Short mmCIF file of C-alpha atoms and ligand atoms in Angstrom, two decimals:
data_model
loop_
_atom_site.label_atom_id
_atom_site.label_comp_id
_atom_site.label_asym_id
_atom_site.label_seq_id
_atom_site.Cartn_x
_atom_site.Cartn_y
_atom_site.Cartn_z
CA MET A 81 45.89 329.18 50.47
CA LYS A 82 48.38 326.85 52.11
CA ASN A 83 47.60 323.24 51.43
CA LEU A 84 50.27 320.61 51.91
CA ALA A 85 50.59 316.94 51.02
CA ILE A 86 52.58 314.39 53.00
CA ILE A 87 53.79 311.54 50.81
CA GLY A 88 55.81 308.39 51.44
CA ALA A 89 58.95 308.56 49.29
CA GLN A 90 59.94 304.88 49.54
CA TRP A 91 57.99 301.61 49.96
CA GLY A 92 55.68 302.78 52.76
CA ASP A 93 56.05 302.92 56.57
CA GLU A 94 58.33 305.95 56.37
CA GLY A 95 56.75 307.49 59.48
CA LYS A 96 53.94 309.43 57.76
CA GLY A 97 51.66 309.04 60.79
CA LYS A 98 54.13 310.68 63.13
CA ILE A 99 54.83 313.57 60.77
CA VAL A 100 51.13 314.17 59.99
CA ASP A 101 50.40 314.24 63.71
CA MET A 102 53.23 316.65 64.36
CA MET A 103 52.21 319.03 61.52
CA CYS A 104 48.47 318.85 62.23
CA GLU A 105 48.44 321.76 64.64
CA ASN A 106 48.95 324.12 61.70
CA PHE A 107 46.14 322.75 59.54
CA ASP A 108 42.35 322.57 59.81
CA VAL A 109 41.51 319.48 57.78
CA VAL A 110 43.35 316.18 57.16
CA VAL A 111 42.43 314.13 54.06
CA ARG A 112 43.17 310.53 53.08
CA PHE A 113 42.81 310.22 49.30
CA GLN A 114 43.81 306.65 48.38
CA GLY A 115 44.37 303.18 49.76
CA GLY A 116 42.44 301.55 52.55
CA HIS A 117 43.21 299.59 55.70
CA ASN A 118 46.37 298.21 54.11
CA ALA A 119 47.87 301.34 55.70
CA GLY A 120 49.06 301.40 59.30
CA HIS A 121 50.07 304.85 60.53
CA THR A 122 51.57 304.94 64.01
CA VAL A 123 51.17 307.98 66.23
CA ILE A 124 52.65 308.10 69.71
CA ILE A 125 51.29 310.66 72.16
CA GLY A 126 52.90 310.43 75.57
CA ASP A 127 52.47 306.82 76.69
CA GLU A 128 49.63 306.19 74.26
CA LYS A 129 50.19 304.45 70.93
CA TYR A 130 47.61 304.69 68.15
CA ILE A 131 47.71 302.84 64.83
CA LEU A 132 45.39 304.38 62.26
CA HIS A 133 44.43 302.32 59.24
CA LEU A 134 41.61 304.22 57.54
CA ILE A 135 40.88 307.36 59.53
CA PRO A 136 43.25 310.31 58.91
CA SER A 137 45.83 310.73 61.68
CA GLY A 138 44.39 314.21 62.39
CA ILE A 139 41.57 312.57 64.35
CA LEU A 140 43.85 312.53 67.40
CA HIS A 141 43.84 316.34 67.47
CA PRO A 142 40.58 317.68 68.89
CA ASN A 143 38.83 320.15 66.55
CA LYS A 144 40.56 318.99 63.35
CA MET A 145 38.26 317.77 60.57
CA CYS A 146 39.07 314.47 58.88
CA TYR A 147 37.99 313.45 55.40
CA MET A 148 38.15 310.06 53.69
CA ALA A 149 37.94 310.95 50.02
CA ASN A 150 36.65 309.20 46.89
CA GLY A 151 39.99 307.58 45.96
CA MET A 152 39.89 305.30 49.00
CA VAL A 153 38.62 301.72 49.22
CA ILE A 154 36.81 301.22 52.50
CA ASP A 155 36.05 298.04 54.38
CA PRO A 156 33.10 299.13 56.52
CA ILE A 157 33.79 296.39 59.07
CA ALA A 158 37.35 297.66 59.61
CA LEU A 159 36.16 301.26 59.68
CA LYS A 160 33.43 300.62 62.24
CA LYS A 161 35.98 298.85 64.45
CA GLU A 162 38.43 301.75 64.14
CA ILE A 163 35.75 304.34 64.97
CA LEU A 164 34.54 302.40 68.02
CA GLU A 165 38.08 301.78 69.29
CA LEU A 166 38.94 305.48 69.03
CA GLU A 167 35.71 306.43 70.79
CA GLU A 168 36.48 303.95 73.56
CA ARG A 169 39.80 305.73 74.05
CA GLY A 170 38.00 309.04 74.43
CA ILE A 171 38.56 310.41 70.92
CA ASP A 172 35.65 312.37 69.51
CA VAL A 173 34.90 311.04 66.01
CA LYS A 174 31.28 312.06 65.29
CA ASN A 175 30.94 315.39 63.47
CA ARG A 176 34.67 315.33 62.71
CA LEU A 177 34.87 312.43 60.27
CA PHE A 178 33.35 312.73 56.79
CA ILE A 179 33.46 310.03 54.12
CA SER A 180 33.01 310.55 50.40
CA LYS A 181 29.89 309.10 48.80
CA ARG A 182 32.11 308.20 45.84
CA ALA A 183 34.57 305.94 47.66
CA HIS A 184 34.45 302.19 46.95
CA LEU A 185 33.55 299.50 49.45
CA ILE A 186 35.58 296.38 50.10
CA HIS A 187 33.16 293.47 50.62
CA PRO A 188 33.73 289.88 51.78
CA ILE A 189 34.15 288.49 48.26
CA HIS A 190 37.07 290.85 47.61
CA LYS A 191 38.92 289.40 50.57
CA LEU A 192 38.23 285.82 49.54
CA PHE A 193 39.27 286.57 46.00
CA GLU A 194 42.54 288.06 47.12
CA SER A 195 43.45 285.08 49.30
CA LYS A 196 42.77 282.71 46.39
CA ASP A 197 44.72 284.92 44.01
CA GLU A 198 47.77 285.05 46.28
CA GLU A 199 47.67 281.26 46.66
CA LEU A 200 47.49 280.80 42.89
CA ARG A 201 50.52 283.01 42.36
CA GLY A 202 52.54 280.75 44.66
CA LYS A 203 56.16 281.84 44.86
CA SER A 204 55.48 284.99 42.86
CA ALA A 205 52.75 286.14 45.28
CA ILE A 206 52.79 289.91 45.80
CA GLY A 207 52.59 289.51 49.56
CA THR A 208 49.61 291.82 49.84
CA THR A 209 48.03 292.72 53.16
CA ARG A 210 45.07 290.46 52.13
CA ARG A 211 42.65 293.23 52.93
CA GLY A 212 40.89 293.01 49.54
CA ILE A 213 42.45 296.26 48.29
CA GLY A 214 43.36 295.09 44.76
CA PRO A 215 40.05 293.32 44.03
CA ALA A 216 38.05 296.35 45.23
CA TYR A 217 40.01 298.70 42.95
CA GLY A 218 39.67 296.06 40.20
CA ASP A 219 35.87 296.16 40.48
CA LYS A 220 36.00 299.97 40.48
CA TYR A 221 37.76 299.99 37.12
CA LEU A 222 35.58 297.17 35.78
CA ARG A 223 32.68 299.44 36.70
CA MET A 224 31.07 296.89 38.94
CA GLY A 225 32.09 298.42 42.24
CA LEU A 226 29.90 298.95 45.24
CA ARG A 227 30.21 302.57 46.36
CA THR A 228 29.71 304.15 49.75
CA GLY A 229 26.92 306.26 48.26
CA ASP A 230 25.02 303.08 47.38
CA ILE A 231 24.39 302.56 51.09
CA LEU A 232 22.10 305.59 51.04
CA ASP A 233 19.56 303.83 48.82
CA GLU A 234 18.88 300.55 50.55
CA LYS A 235 17.05 299.07 47.54
CA VAL A 236 20.05 299.66 45.26
CA PHE A 237 22.43 298.51 47.98
CA PHE A 238 20.69 295.18 48.57
CA GLU A 239 20.23 294.55 44.84
CA LYS A 240 23.94 295.05 44.30
CA ILE A 241 24.83 292.77 47.18
CA GLU A 242 22.51 290.13 45.75
CA PHE A 243 24.41 290.41 42.48
CA PHE A 244 27.77 289.95 44.20
CA LEU A 245 26.50 286.99 46.16
CA LYS A 246 24.90 285.17 43.27
CA GLU A 247 26.81 286.13 40.16
CA LYS A 248 30.29 287.04 41.26
CA SER A 249 30.75 284.35 43.87
CA SER A 250 29.66 281.70 41.37
CA LEU A 251 31.92 283.25 38.73
CA TYR A 252 34.87 282.73 41.06
CA ASN A 253 33.47 279.46 42.35
CA PHE A 254 33.32 280.64 45.93
CA LYS A 255 31.12 278.71 48.28
CA PHE A 256 29.08 280.99 50.47
CA ASN A 257 26.93 278.81 52.68
CA THR A 258 24.38 281.50 53.30
CA PRO A 259 24.39 285.24 52.80
CA LYS A 260 25.47 285.34 56.47
CA GLU A 261 29.01 286.32 55.51
CA PHE A 262 27.47 289.55 54.31
CA ASP A 263 25.48 290.25 57.49
CA GLU A 264 28.35 291.91 59.33
CA PHE A 265 29.27 293.82 56.18
CA ILE A 266 25.70 295.15 55.80
CA GLU A 267 25.43 296.07 59.45
CA ALA A 268 28.77 297.94 59.35
CA SER A 269 27.82 299.67 56.10
CA LEU A 270 24.64 301.00 57.70
CA PHE A 271 26.75 302.14 60.68
CA ILE A 272 28.97 304.34 58.48
CA LYS A 273 26.00 305.74 56.52
CA ASN A 274 25.74 308.83 58.73
CA PHE A 275 29.33 309.84 57.98
CA LEU A 276 28.76 310.16 54.22
CA ASP A 277 29.15 313.52 52.49
CA ASP A 278 30.44 315.23 49.34
CA ILE A 279 34.13 315.67 50.05
CA TYR A 280 35.08 317.63 46.94
CA PHE A 281 32.42 320.18 47.91
CA ARG A 282 33.47 320.37 51.55
CA LEU A 283 37.07 320.98 50.39
CA GLU A 284 35.90 323.75 48.08
CA GLU A 285 33.97 325.41 50.93
CA ASP A 286 36.87 324.97 53.38
CA ILE A 287 39.35 326.54 50.98
CA GLU A 288 36.99 329.46 50.34
CA LYS A 289 36.82 330.03 54.09
CA GLY A 290 40.63 330.14 54.26
CA LYS A 291 41.05 326.77 55.96
CA LYS A 292 44.30 324.87 55.50
CA ILE A 293 44.26 321.33 54.19
CA LEU A 294 46.78 318.55 54.86
CA PHE A 295 46.71 315.55 52.52
CA GLU A 296 47.88 312.32 54.17
CA GLY A 297 49.31 309.84 51.70
CA ALA A 298 49.25 306.13 52.45
CA GLN A 299 51.78 303.54 51.25
CA GLY A 300 54.68 305.08 49.33
CA THR A 301 55.80 306.13 45.87
CA MET A 302 57.51 302.82 45.05
CA LEU A 303 54.15 301.07 45.66
CA ASP A 304 52.33 303.38 43.21
CA ILE A 305 50.30 301.37 40.69
CA ASP A 306 51.83 303.24 37.72
CA PHE A 307 55.31 304.24 38.88
CA GLY A 308 56.12 301.64 41.53
CA THR A 309 57.85 298.30 41.05
CA TYR A 310 54.85 296.80 39.20
CA PRO A 311 53.31 294.28 39.81
CA PHE A 312 54.75 294.36 43.35
CA VAL A 313 52.77 297.47 44.17
CA THR A 314 49.47 298.44 45.70
CA SER A 315 46.45 299.19 43.50
CA SER A 316 46.27 302.98 43.81
CA ASN A 317 48.38 306.01 42.93
CA SER A 318 50.17 306.32 46.24
CA SER A 319 52.50 309.09 45.07
CA SER A 320 51.41 312.75 44.91
CA LEU A 321 50.02 311.91 41.46
CA GLY A 322 46.99 310.38 43.19
CA ILE A 323 45.93 313.42 45.19
CA THR A 324 43.84 315.33 42.69
CA ALA A 325 41.82 312.39 41.35
CA GLY A 326 41.65 310.80 44.78
CA ALA A 327 40.35 313.83 46.64
CA GLY A 328 38.57 315.77 43.90
CA ILE A 329 40.80 318.84 44.01
CA SER A 330 42.62 320.82 41.34
CA PRO A 331 46.44 320.44 41.27
CA LEU A 332 46.58 324.24 41.45
CA LYS A 333 45.29 324.04 45.02
CA ILE A 334 48.16 321.93 46.35
CA ASN A 335 50.88 324.32 47.43
CA GLY A 336 53.59 322.03 48.73
CA ILE A 337 54.55 318.37 48.83
CA LEU A 338 56.54 317.03 51.77
CA GLY A 339 58.30 313.73 51.05
CA ILE A 340 58.87 311.46 54.04
CA PHE A 341 61.76 309.00 53.96
CA LYS A 342 63.60 306.78 56.40
CA ALA A 343 67.36 307.10 56.91
CA TYR A 344 67.49 303.57 55.44
CA THR A 345 65.00 301.59 53.35
CA THR A 346 62.35 299.00 54.18
CA ARG A 347 59.70 297.12 52.25
CA VAL A 348 57.07 294.52 53.23
CA GLY A 349 56.01 291.77 50.86
CA GLY A 350 57.64 290.65 47.62
CA GLY A 351 59.34 292.55 44.82
CA PRO A 352 62.68 294.06 43.88
CA PHE A 353 64.74 295.90 46.49
CA PRO A 354 68.21 296.78 45.12
CA THR A 355 69.81 297.88 48.41
CA GLU A 356 68.36 295.07 50.53
CA LEU A 357 70.62 293.68 53.27
CA LYS A 358 69.91 290.02 53.77
CA GLY A 359 72.50 289.18 56.43
CA GLU A 360 73.45 290.47 59.87
CA MET A 361 73.17 294.16 58.93
CA GLY A 362 69.58 293.71 57.72
CA GLU A 363 68.75 291.94 60.98
CA TYR A 364 70.37 294.78 62.90
CA LEU A 365 68.23 297.45 61.19
CA ARG A 366 65.09 295.36 61.72
CA ARG A 367 65.86 294.92 65.39
CA GLU A 368 66.98 298.49 66.13
CA GLY A 369 64.23 300.04 64.02
CA GLY A 370 61.46 297.70 65.27
CA GLU A 371 60.73 296.96 61.64
CA TYR A 372 57.56 294.89 61.87
CA GLY A 373 54.40 295.86 59.94
CA ALA A 374 51.94 298.12 61.79
CA SER A 375 49.04 296.41 59.96
CA THR A 376 50.07 292.79 59.56
CA GLY A 377 52.99 292.39 62.00
CA ARG A 378 55.14 290.95 59.18
CA PRO A 379 58.91 291.53 59.45
CA ARG A 380 59.96 294.30 57.09
CA ARG A 381 62.85 293.74 54.70
CA CYS A 382 65.63 296.26 55.41
CA GLY A 383 68.44 297.84 53.39
CA TRP A 384 70.58 300.95 52.95
CA LEU A 385 69.14 304.29 51.89
CA ASP A 386 68.75 304.32 48.11
CA LEU A 387 69.24 307.83 46.79
CA PHE A 388 68.87 306.75 43.17
CA GLN A 389 65.35 305.55 44.08
CA MET A 390 64.80 308.73 46.11
CA LYS A 391 65.78 310.89 43.11
CA TYR A 392 63.16 309.09 41.01
CA SER A 393 60.63 309.60 43.78
CA THR A 394 61.54 313.29 44.14
CA THR A 395 61.10 313.87 40.41
CA LEU A 396 57.73 312.13 40.22
CA ASN A 397 56.24 313.72 43.32
CA GLY A 398 57.74 317.18 42.96
CA PHE A 399 58.80 317.27 46.60
CA THR A 400 59.16 320.82 47.86
CA SER A 401 60.58 319.65 51.23
CA LEU A 402 61.74 316.46 52.86
CA ALA A 403 61.43 314.87 56.29
CA ILE A 404 63.93 312.19 57.27
CA THR A 405 62.81 309.71 59.96
CA LYS A 406 64.44 307.05 62.11
CA LEU A 407 67.87 308.65 61.93
CA ASP A 408 68.42 307.50 65.55
CA VAL A 409 68.29 303.85 64.38
CA LEU A 410 71.74 304.41 62.79
CA ASP A 411 73.28 305.82 66.01
CA ASN A 412 75.59 302.92 66.82
CA LEU A 413 76.91 302.13 63.35
CA SER A 414 80.55 302.83 62.58
CA GLU A 415 79.81 303.02 58.84
CA ILE A 416 76.68 303.98 56.97
CA LYS A 417 76.18 303.29 53.29
CA VAL A 418 74.07 305.18 50.78
CA CYS A 419 73.31 304.06 47.24
CA THR A 420 74.11 306.79 44.73
CA GLY A 421 73.38 304.96 41.48
CA TYR A 422 72.74 301.66 39.75
CA GLU A 423 74.95 299.94 37.22
CA VAL A 424 74.62 296.91 35.03
CA ASN A 425 77.56 295.41 33.09
CA GLY A 426 79.76 298.28 34.30
CA GLY A 427 77.53 301.00 32.83
CA PRO A 428 75.52 303.44 35.01
CA PHE A 429 71.76 303.89 34.76
CA LYS A 430 70.31 307.28 33.92
CA ASN A 431 66.63 306.48 34.47
CA PHE A 432 65.03 304.39 37.16
CA PRO A 433 64.43 300.98 35.48
CA SER A 434 60.83 300.37 34.48
CA THR A 435 60.92 296.58 34.31
CA LEU A 436 61.37 293.93 36.98
CA ASP A 437 63.89 292.17 34.79
CA LYS A 438 66.17 295.22 34.61
CA LEU A 439 65.70 296.07 38.26
CA SER A 440 66.63 292.56 39.33
CA LYS A 441 69.99 292.86 37.54
CA VAL A 442 71.15 296.24 38.83
CA LYS A 443 74.15 296.57 41.08
CA PRO A 444 73.90 299.45 43.53
CA ILE A 445 76.85 301.85 43.75
CA PHE A 446 77.50 302.80 47.40
CA LYS A 447 79.12 305.74 49.09
CA THR A 448 80.25 305.10 52.67
CA PHE A 449 79.85 307.63 55.49
CA LYS A 450 81.45 307.55 58.90
CA GLY A 451 78.87 306.93 61.65
CA TRP A 452 78.36 309.39 64.54
CA GLY A 453 78.47 306.71 67.23
CA LYS A 454 76.33 308.47 69.82
CA LYS A 455 72.68 308.87 70.79
CA ILE A 456 70.83 311.72 69.06
CA SER A 457 67.19 311.22 70.20
CA HIS A 458 67.39 313.96 72.85
CA ILE A 459 68.69 316.64 70.43
CA LYS A 460 66.26 319.51 69.78
CA ASN A 461 68.26 321.85 67.53
CA PHE A 462 69.86 321.19 64.18
CA LYS A 463 73.11 322.86 65.19
CA ASP A 464 73.53 320.39 68.07
CA LEU A 465 73.54 317.35 65.78
CA PRO A 466 76.97 315.67 65.48
CA PHE A 467 79.09 316.81 62.54
CA GLU A 468 78.79 313.38 60.86
CA VAL A 469 74.97 313.61 60.91
CA ARG A 470 75.00 317.05 59.34
CA GLU A 471 77.43 315.82 56.68
CA TYR A 472 75.16 312.87 55.91
CA LEU A 473 72.10 315.14 55.67
CA SER A 474 73.76 317.73 53.46
CA PHE A 475 74.92 315.02 51.06
CA ILE A 476 71.31 313.86 50.72
CA GLU A 477 70.04 317.42 50.23
CA GLU A 478 72.61 318.13 47.56
CA TYR A 479 71.98 314.86 45.75
CA LEU A 480 68.21 315.39 45.70
CA ASN A 481 68.33 319.16 45.45
CA VAL A 482 65.56 319.48 48.06
CA GLU A 483 65.82 320.80 51.59
CA ILE A 484 65.40 318.45 54.55
CA SER A 485 63.15 320.48 56.86
CA ILE A 486 62.27 317.87 59.47
CA ILE A 487 64.62 315.42 61.17
CA SER A 488 62.92 312.74 63.23
CA VAL A 489 65.12 311.16 65.88
CA GLY A 490 62.61 309.03 67.80
CA PRO A 491 59.01 307.80 67.61
CA SER A 492 57.43 310.43 69.88
CA ARG A 493 56.26 313.94 68.99
CA LYS A 494 59.04 315.56 71.01
CA SER A 495 61.85 313.66 69.26
CA THR A 496 61.72 315.91 66.22
CA ILE A 497 64.02 318.63 64.92
CA LEU A 498 62.27 321.23 62.81
CA LYS A 499 64.47 323.59 60.85
CA ASN A 500 62.77 326.90 61.56
CA LYS A 501 64.72 328.62 58.82
CA SER A 502 63.32 326.20 56.22
CA LYS A 503 60.86 327.04 53.45
CA LEU A 504 58.45 324.48 54.93
CA PHE A 505 58.45 326.34 58.22
CA SER A 506 58.03 329.82 56.76
CA GLU A 507 55.35 328.77 54.27
CA PHE A 508 53.27 326.29 56.24
CA LEU A 509 54.04 326.31 59.95
CA ASN A 510 54.73 329.87 60.86
CA ASP A 511 51.47 330.92 62.50
P1 GDP B 721 53.70 305.09 58.31
O1 GDP B 721 52.94 303.95 57.75
O2 GDP B 721 54.49 305.83 57.29
O3 GDP B 721 52.86 306.00 59.16
O4 GDP B 721 54.80 304.43 59.31
P2 GDP B 721 54.54 303.24 60.37
O5 GDP B 721 53.76 303.78 61.51
O6 GDP B 721 54.01 302.04 59.68
O7 GDP B 721 56.02 302.88 60.77
C1 GDP B 721 56.90 303.80 61.32
C2 GDP B 721 57.39 303.27 62.67
O8 GDP B 721 58.52 303.99 63.07
C3 GDP B 721 56.39 303.45 63.80
O9 GDP B 721 56.54 302.40 64.70
C4 GDP B 721 56.79 304.79 64.43
O10 GDP B 721 56.42 304.88 65.80
C5 GDP B 721 58.28 304.70 64.29
N1 GDP B 721 58.99 305.99 64.11
C6 GDP B 721 58.60 307.09 63.41
N2 GDP B 721 59.59 308.02 63.40
C7 GDP B 721 60.61 307.48 64.10
C8 GDP B 721 61.93 307.94 64.41
O11 GDP B 721 62.37 309.01 64.03
N3 GDP B 721 62.72 307.09 65.14
C9 GDP B 721 62.28 305.88 65.57
N4 GDP B 721 63.13 305.13 66.27
N5 GDP B 721 61.06 305.41 65.29
C10 GDP B 721 60.24 306.20 64.55
P1 IMO B 722 51.51 302.55 55.02
O1 IMO B 722 50.46 303.59 54.67
C1 IMO B 722 54.04 299.30 53.60
C2 IMO B 722 52.40 296.67 50.51
C3 IMO B 722 52.07 295.24 50.87
C4 IMO B 722 52.35 294.56 49.54
C5 IMO B 722 51.86 295.59 48.54
C6 IMO B 722 50.44 295.34 48.03
O2 IMO B 722 51.44 302.06 56.40
O3 IMO B 722 52.86 303.03 54.60
P2 IMO B 722 48.05 295.66 49.13
O4 IMO B 722 47.42 295.01 50.32
O5 IMO B 722 48.10 297.14 49.21
O6 IMO B 722 47.44 295.19 47.83
O7 IMO B 722 49.56 295.10 49.12
O8 IMO B 722 51.89 296.83 49.20
N1 IMO B 722 51.75 297.69 51.37
C7 IMO B 722 52.39 298.44 52.27
N2 IMO B 722 53.69 298.41 52.66
N3 IMO B 722 53.20 300.23 54.11
C8 IMO B 722 51.91 300.31 53.70
O9 IMO B 722 51.09 301.29 54.09
C9 IMO B 722 51.45 299.35 52.77
N4 IMO B 722 50.25 299.12 52.18
C10 IMO B 722 50.46 298.12 51.32
O10 IMO B 722 52.91 294.76 51.90
O11 IMO B 722 53.74 294.40 49.35
MG1 MG B 723 52.71 301.89 58.02
#
C-alpha cells in the first residue's frame, strides 16, 4: 500500500498542480478531498497550459482515475464548463471522473451571499475568490446543504431548490426576479449526475486491488480553517488534517505526505503575512515569478521564505518529504533572506501565534544567504546545482528536519530535479 498526499505548505499556489502532474505516472488514482473552484492548479505539458479548478490534475494523464470526494464543495456550472473544456482539448473525462454523492453543491445564492458579505466587511474583507465556498460550507455545517446525491432524486432536489429560492433568499433579502437564476444551475447539476458514485467505497476497492492513490490538496496549510490565519482562511481543512474526513479514508491508509513550498512566500487576499515585501523586492518577485492568481488573476502578495511558518506547517501536516518550487525565480538575486523566527519586544516566539493580534506584531528574524547569480532551469541533477543553492537547500532541510526530495526549477515537467536517493523516490516512485 503506497498512498501519498500532496499538500500546500504555505498560503496556496505553491505549485501543487505541477508536482501532482509530475508524480502521477506512479499512481493509479488522484483524489481531491476539499475546497472547490477557488483552487487553480497549473499544469504545463509541452506548449499546452491547463488550469484545473475542480477536477484532479491526474485527468491530463490518460488511464488515471480521478475522484472528487465528499469534502469538496462543487459548483456544477463551473464543473460542467471544466469538463467540456477538457473534452474540447481532447482529454477523455467520461469513465475516468467520479464524484462523491456526499459532496456539497454551491448554488447561486451562495455566490450572492458571499459578495454581500465581503462588501459588508469593507476594509476587513477576507478577499475571497467569491466562488461561494464559505457559504456552501456554512450550509453544510448548518445542516441545510444541498448535496450532489440530492440530484439523483429529482423530487427531493427540486423541493430543496424551492426552499432555497423562497426561504433563504428572503432571509437574506435577495431579490431573485424569477427562478431563472437557478435554471443554469439545475441544468448543470443534471449534467454531472452521471458522474456520481460512492468514493469511499471505490477507494476501498482500489486499495484492495493494490492500486496506488495520490491525494491532491488544494489551497495551503496557512489557509486551513482551524490552523490557518483565521479568519483570513478558506472554509475547509486544507492541510493534511482534512484528508481522512474529506475523502472517507482511514489515516492508517495514508503512507506519506509530501509538502510543497515555494522558495519564497506568496498569499492572495487579506490577512497577516509576516515576511511580506511591500516595496521593490516584492514587485521583483511578483514580476519574475509571474505571481498572479490562476483563478482570479489577482496580483499575489510576495515575501521571503518563512521557515518559522514552514516549521509550524511541517509539524501539523507530518510532512515525510518536501518539494521546493520556483527556485529559479531567485536566480538573479545577490542576497536571499529566510525568516528563521519571530520576536516581539525582543523575545523570541516558541509557538506559531494563534491570534491575528499577536501575528500582526511579530518581527521576523532573517538569515541572509548569498545568491547563486546564474540560471538553474536547465539543470537536471542535484550535484550540478551551484554550491550556494545546495547550501540554501541544506539549511532548510536541517531547520525543518525533513528531506527535500524534489527541486522545481521551472514551470514545465522537464524542469524538475528529483533526488533518486531520497526516501520519496525509493518508497513511492521506484517502479
Ligand atoms: P497550485 O495552485 O499550487 O497548483 O499553483 P498555481 O498553479 O496556482 O501557481 C504556481 C505557478 O507557478 C504556475 O503558474 C506554475 O506554472 C508555476 N510554476 C510551478 N513550478 C514552477 C517553478 O519551479 N518555476 C517557475 N518559474 N514556475 C513554476
Ligand atoms: P490553490 O489550490 C491561493 C484564498 C483566497 C482568500 C482565502 C479565502 O490554487 O492553491 P475562499 O474563496 O477560499 O473562501 O477564499 O483563501 N484562496 C487561495 N489562495 N491559492 C488557492 O488555491 C486559494 N483558494 C483560496 O484568496 O484569501
Ligand atoms: Mg493555485
